[in-house]
Amino acid sequence: PGRSKGLVTIIPKSAKVILNIYNGDSLIEKKPFGVRRIPKPDIQLTSRGQAINERQGMPAPGPRSLEVKASADESFKAFLPKDARYKVLQWEVSLARGSRALKVAKFSIQKGSLTAFASAARPGDRLVIEIKKVGRLNFRGDIEEVKMGAIVHTIPLT
């Protein structure tokens, strides 16, 4: 049901929807609609409120804490603000040297402490951040898992 008379909310399950319009028992028209998919969110990495430049890297031993956020596409957020609420639900960070991980930390909150990495980190190492699970709070208040595929960010330590 829509918010006012004549409005209908349709929650599609496929790329095309056909809306059958009736007057009583009589079919008046079949109206096809294309469905735009919900855009995947962007992932941002910040430390102490500052965006991290992955190309430039950070001085060793690296950040003491890391915040991982998922944010909606601006046009999606403007059009459907109640459906554009994303959150990173699970992520992990590895302190890597060469081809091996020295330390690994897993998080299920937005901000994670990396103080345990500081004593082992050296210039030339890198922090590898893998986003494991992202959710979207929809207009009903339900959390839907967002299929993101493999998302890996690397921060070189200089």
Coordinates of C-alpha atoms in Angstrom, one line a residue:
P1 CA 0.0 0.0 0.0
G2 CA 1.2 3.5 -0.8
R3 CA 1.3 6.5 1.5
S4 CA -1.8 8.1 -0.1
K5 CA -4.7 7.1 -2.4
G6 CA -3.6 6.0 -5.8
L7 CA 0.0 5.2 -4.8
V8 CA 1.3 1.6 -4.8
T9 CA 4.7 0.3 -3.5
I10 CA 6.1 -2.5 -5.5
I11 CA 9.1 -4.5 -4.3
P12 CA 10.4 -6.3 -7.4
K13 CA 12.3 -9.5 -7.5
S14 CA 13.4 -9.4 -11.1
A15 CA 14.7 -6.9 -13.7
K16 CA 11.3 -6.4 -15.3
V17 CA 7.8 -6.0 -13.7
I18 CA 4.5 -6.2 -15.4
L19 CA 1.8 -4.3 -13.6
N20 CA -1.7 -5.5 -14.5
I21 CA -4.3 -2.7 -14.1
Y22 CA -7.9 -3.7 -13.4
N23 CA -11.2 -2.0 -13.0
G24 CA -13.1 -4.5 -10.9
D25 CA -12.7 -7.8 -12.7
S26 CA -11.9 -6.3 -16.1
L27 CA -8.2 -6.0 -17.2
I28 CA -7.6 -2.5 -18.5
E29 CA -3.9 -2.6 -19.3
K30 CA -0.7 -4.5 -18.8
K31 CA 2.1 -2.0 -18.1
P32 CA 5.8 -3.2 -18.2
F33 CA 8.4 -1.5 -16.1
G34 CA 12.1 -1.8 -16.1
V35 CA 13.6 -2.1 -12.6
R36 CA 16.8 -0.3 -11.6
R37 CA 19.0 -2.4 -9.3
I38 CA 20.0 -1.1 -5.9
P39 CA 23.5 0.3 -6.3
K40 CA 26.3 -1.1 -4.2
P41 CA 27.8 1.2 -1.6
D42 CA 31.2 2.8 -1.7
I43 CA 33.6 1.7 1.1
Q44 CA 35.7 4.4 2.8
L45 CA 38.6 3.9 5.1
T46 CA 39.4 6.6 7.7
S47 CA 41.8 7.1 10.6
R48 CA 41.2 9.8 13.2
G49 CA 38.6 11.3 11.0
Q50 CA 40.8 11.6 7.9
A51 CA 40.4 9.7 4.7
I52 CA 43.3 7.3 4.0
N53 CA 45.2 7.7 0.7
E54 CA 45.9 4.1 -0.4
R55 CA 48.4 5.2 -3.1
Q56 CA 50.5 7.3 -0.8
G57 CA 50.2 5.0 2.2
M58 CA 51.0 5.9 5.8
P59 CA 54.2 6.1 7.8
A60 CA 55.0 3.0 9.8
P61 CA 53.8 1.7 12.2
G62 CA 50.5 2.9 10.6
P63 CA 47.2 4.0 12.1
R64 CA 46.3 3.1 15.7
S65 CA 42.7 2.8 14.7
L66 CA 40.8 2.3 11.5
E67 CA 37.2 3.1 10.6
V68 CA 35.4 1.4 7.8
K69 CA 32.2 2.9 6.4
A70 CA 29.8 2.0 3.6
S71 CA 27.9 4.9 2.0
A72 CA 25.2 5.0 -0.6
D73 CA 25.3 6.5 -4.0
E74 CA 24.2 10.2 -3.7
S75 CA 21.3 9.8 -6.3
F76 CA 20.0 6.6 -4.6
K77 CA 20.2 8.3 -1.2
A78 CA 18.3 11.4 -2.4
F79 CA 15.6 9.2 -4.1
L80 CA 15.1 6.5 -1.5
P81 CA 16.8 7.7 1.8
K82 CA 15.1 5.0 3.9
D83 CA 16.6 2.3 1.7
A84 CA 20.1 3.8 1.4
R85 CA 21.4 3.0 4.9
Y86 CA 24.5 0.8 4.6
K87 CA 26.8 -0.6 7.2
V88 CA 29.9 -2.7 7.1
L89 CA 29.1 -5.7 9.4
Q90 CA 32.3 -7.7 9.3
W91 CA 35.8 -6.9 8.2
E92 CA 39.4 -7.9 8.9
V93 CA 42.8 -6.3 8.8
S94 CA 46.1 -8.1 8.3
L95 CA 49.6 -6.8 8.8
A96 CA 51.5 -8.3 5.9
R97 CA 55.1 -8.5 5.1
G98 CA 56.1 -10.1 1.8
S99 CA 53.5 -12.9 1.1
R100 CA 52.6 -13.7 4.7
A101 CA 50.3 -12.1 7.3
L102 CA 52.1 -11.3 10.6
K103 CA 48.9 -10.4 12.6
V104 CA 45.2 -10.5 11.8
A105 CA 42.3 -8.7 13.6
K106 CA 38.6 -9.3 12.9
F107 CA 35.9 -6.7 13.6
S108 CA 32.1 -6.6 13.6
I109 CA 31.9 -2.9 14.5
Q110 CA 32.7 0.1 12.3
K111 CA 35.9 1.2 14.2
G112 CA 38.7 -1.1 15.1
S113 CA 41.8 -0.7 17.2
L114 CA 45.2 -1.6 15.5
T115 CA 47.4 -0.8 18.5
A116 CA 48.5 -4.5 18.6
F117 CA 50.0 -4.1 15.1
A118 CA 52.3 -1.1 16.1
S119 CA 55.1 -3.1 17.7
A120 CA 55.4 -5.5 14.7
A121 CA 54.9 -3.0 11.8
R122 CA 57.9 -1.7 9.8
P123 CA 58.4 0.4 6.7
G124 CA 57.7 -1.8 3.6
D125 CA 54.9 -3.7 5.4
R126 CA 51.3 -3.2 4.4
L127 CA 47.8 -3.3 6.0
V128 CA 45.4 -5.4 4.0
I129 CA 41.7 -4.7 4.8
E130 CA 39.1 -7.2 3.6
I131 CA 35.4 -6.4 3.7
K132 CA 33.6 -9.6 4.6
K133 CA 30.0 -8.5 5.0
V134 CA 28.0 -5.4 4.3
G135 CA 24.3 -4.9 5.2
R136 CA 21.6 -2.4 4.1
L137 CA 18.8 -1.3 6.4
N138 CA 15.7 -1.1 4.2
F139 CA 12.6 1.0 4.6
R140 CA 10.9 -1.7 6.7
G141 CA 13.8 -1.7 9.2
D142 CA 15.1 -5.1 8.0
I143 CA 18.8 -5.7 7.4
E144 CA 19.5 -7.2 4.0
E145 CA 23.0 -8.5 3.2
V146 CA 24.6 -6.8 0.2
K147 CA 26.4 -9.1 -2.2
M148 CA 29.6 -7.2 -2.7
G149 CA 32.1 -9.8 -3.9
A150 CA 35.7 -9.6 -2.8
I151 CA 36.6 -6.1 -1.6
V152 CA 40.3 -5.7 -0.5
H153 CA 42.1 -2.4 0.3
T154 CA 45.8 -2.2 0.8
I155 CA 47.6 0.5 2.7
P156 CA 51.4 0.5 2.3
L157 CA 53.4 1.5 5.3
T158 CA 56.3 3.8 4.4

